[in-house]
Short mmCIF file of C-alpha atoms in Angstrom, two decimals:
data_model
loop_
_atom_site.label_atom_id
_atom_site.label_comp_id
_atom_site.label_asym_id
_atom_site.label_seq_id
_atom_site.Cartn_x
_atom_site.Cartn_y
_atom_site.Cartn_z
CA UNK A 3 0.00 0.00 0.00
CA UNK A 4 2.98 2.31 0.53
CA UNK A 5 4.12 1.65 -3.04
CA UNK A 6 0.63 2.37 -4.35
CA UNK A 7 0.55 5.65 -2.43
CA UNK A 8 3.98 6.59 -3.76
CA UNK A 9 2.97 5.73 -7.35
CA UNK A 10 -0.21 7.74 -6.99
CA UNK A 11 1.76 10.70 -5.68
CA UNK A 12 4.26 10.36 -8.52
CA UNK A 13 1.34 10.40 -11.01
CA UNK A 14 -0.12 13.48 -9.35
CA UNK A 15 3.30 15.14 -9.39
CA UNK A 16 3.70 14.34 -13.10
CA UNK A 17 0.25 15.82 -13.81
CA UNK A 18 1.11 18.99 -11.92
CA UNK A 19 4.40 19.30 -13.80
CA UNK A 20 2.52 18.92 -17.10
CA UNK A 21 0.10 21.64 -16.01
CA UNK A 22 3.01 23.92 -15.18
CA UNK A 23 4.62 23.20 -18.56
CA UNK A 24 1.35 24.03 -20.31
CA UNK A 25 1.13 27.25 -18.34
CA UNK A 26 4.73 28.09 -19.26
CA UNK A 27 3.85 27.62 -22.95
CA UNK A 28 0.78 29.82 -22.52
CA UNK A 29 2.97 32.37 -20.77
CA UNK A 30 5.40 32.39 -23.73
CA UNK A 31 2.52 33.09 -26.09
CA UNK A 32 1.33 35.89 -23.84
CA UNK A 33 4.83 37.39 -23.76
CA UNK A 34 4.79 37.44 -27.57
CA UNK A 35 1.40 39.13 -27.53
CA UNK A 36 2.61 41.61 -24.96
CA UNK A 37 5.57 42.52 -27.15
CA UNK A 38 3.09 43.41 -29.86
CA UNK A 39 1.08 45.39 -27.35
CA UNK A 40 4.19 47.42 -26.53
CA UNK A 41 3.91 48.97 -29.97
CA UNK A 42 0.67 50.52 -28.77
CA UNK A 43 0.46 53.68 -26.82
CA UNK A 44 2.51 53.44 -23.58
CA UNK A 45 -0.35 54.05 -21.13
CA UNK A 46 -2.53 51.38 -22.72
CA UNK A 47 0.38 48.94 -22.76
CA UNK A 48 1.09 49.53 -19.05
CA UNK A 49 -2.57 48.97 -18.21
CA UNK A 50 -2.62 45.67 -20.13
CA UNK A 51 0.67 44.59 -18.52
CA UNK A 52 -0.67 45.27 -15.02
CA UNK A 53 -3.73 43.13 -15.77
CA UNK A 54 -1.54 40.30 -17.13
CA UNK A 55 0.87 40.49 -14.17
CA UNK A 56 -1.98 40.38 -11.66
CA UNK A 57 -3.52 37.44 -13.46
CA UNK A 58 -0.22 35.53 -13.51
CA UNK A 59 0.48 36.34 -9.85
CA UNK A 60 -2.91 34.98 -8.86
CA UNK A 61 -2.33 31.86 -10.95
CA UNK A 62 1.14 31.31 -9.43
CA UNK A 63 -0.28 31.77 -5.92
CA UNK A 64 -3.06 29.27 -6.67
CA UNK A 65 -0.60 26.70 -8.09
CA UNK A 66 1.74 27.10 -5.10
CA UNK A 67 -1.18 26.57 -2.74
CA UNK A 68 -2.25 23.47 -4.68
CA UNK A 69 1.32 22.08 -4.59
CA UNK A 70 1.53 22.73 -0.83
CA UNK A 71 -1.80 20.94 -0.32
CA UNK A 72 -0.60 18.01 -2.45
CA UNK A 73 2.65 17.83 -0.46
CA UNK A 74 0.72 17.80 2.82
CA UNK A 75 -1.61 15.06 1.52
CA UNK A 76 1.41 13.09 0.32
CA UNK A 77 3.08 13.36 3.73
CA UNK A 78 -0.13 12.35 5.50
CA UNK A 79 -0.69 9.44 3.13
CA UNK A 80 2.89 8.25 3.49
CA UNK A 81 2.75 8.57 7.28
CA UNK A 82 -0.50 6.59 7.38
CA UNK A 83 0.99 3.88 5.17
CA UNK A 84 4.07 3.69 7.39
CA UNK A 85 1.86 3.40 10.51
CA UNK A 86 -0.13 0.57 8.88
CA UNK A 87 3.03 -1.30 7.92
CA UNK A 88 4.48 -0.85 11.42
CA UNK A 89 1.24 -2.13 12.94
CA UNK A 90 1.20 -5.17 10.65
CA UNK A 91 4.85 -5.93 11.41
CA UNK A 92 4.21 -5.49 15.14
CA UNK A 93 1.23 -7.85 14.98
CA UNK A 94 3.31 -10.45 13.14
CA UNK A 95 6.15 -10.17 15.63
CA UNK A 96 3.67 -10.48 18.50
CA UNK A 97 2.11 -13.53 16.87
CA UNK A 98 5.52 -15.17 16.41
CA UNK A 99 6.45 -14.39 20.03
CA UNK A 100 3.18 -16.01 21.18
CA UNK A 101 3.88 -19.12 19.10
CA UNK A 102 7.44 -19.29 20.45
CA UNK A 103 6.17 -19.05 24.05
CA UNK A 104 3.56 -21.75 23.38
CA UNK A 105 6.21 -24.02 21.92
CA UNK A 106 8.52 -23.34 24.87
CA UNK A 107 5.70 -24.04 27.35
CA UNK A 108 4.79 -27.29 25.57
CA UNK A 109 8.41 -28.44 25.56
CA UNK A 110 8.79 -27.50 29.22
CA UNK A 111 5.59 -29.42 30.08
CA UNK A 112 6.85 -32.47 28.21
CA UNK A 113 10.20 -32.30 29.98
CA UNK A 114 8.63 -32.47 33.43
#
């Protein structure tokens, strides 16, 4: 289950990276458009640039928040998987200890 959680997180990470790459490509197109805008009157160009910058800043903030949330979920998921594995291992060790004590008790009873 830990491997499944890790694979799922790797898939989510890959998806987020693809989203960022797509956004980078969109950003490059917008930069090209903005260069054309610069040929316009300076005041109009500054107004358009401010709108674009605000939009990108909001998008970057949203993506950072999403990445932080994904990282927190990944940590929580990994921690839960580790706890489950530790519990299972502990139960197995306890079971083997019980069997060893039973065997020892049976051998001791036979020896008397």
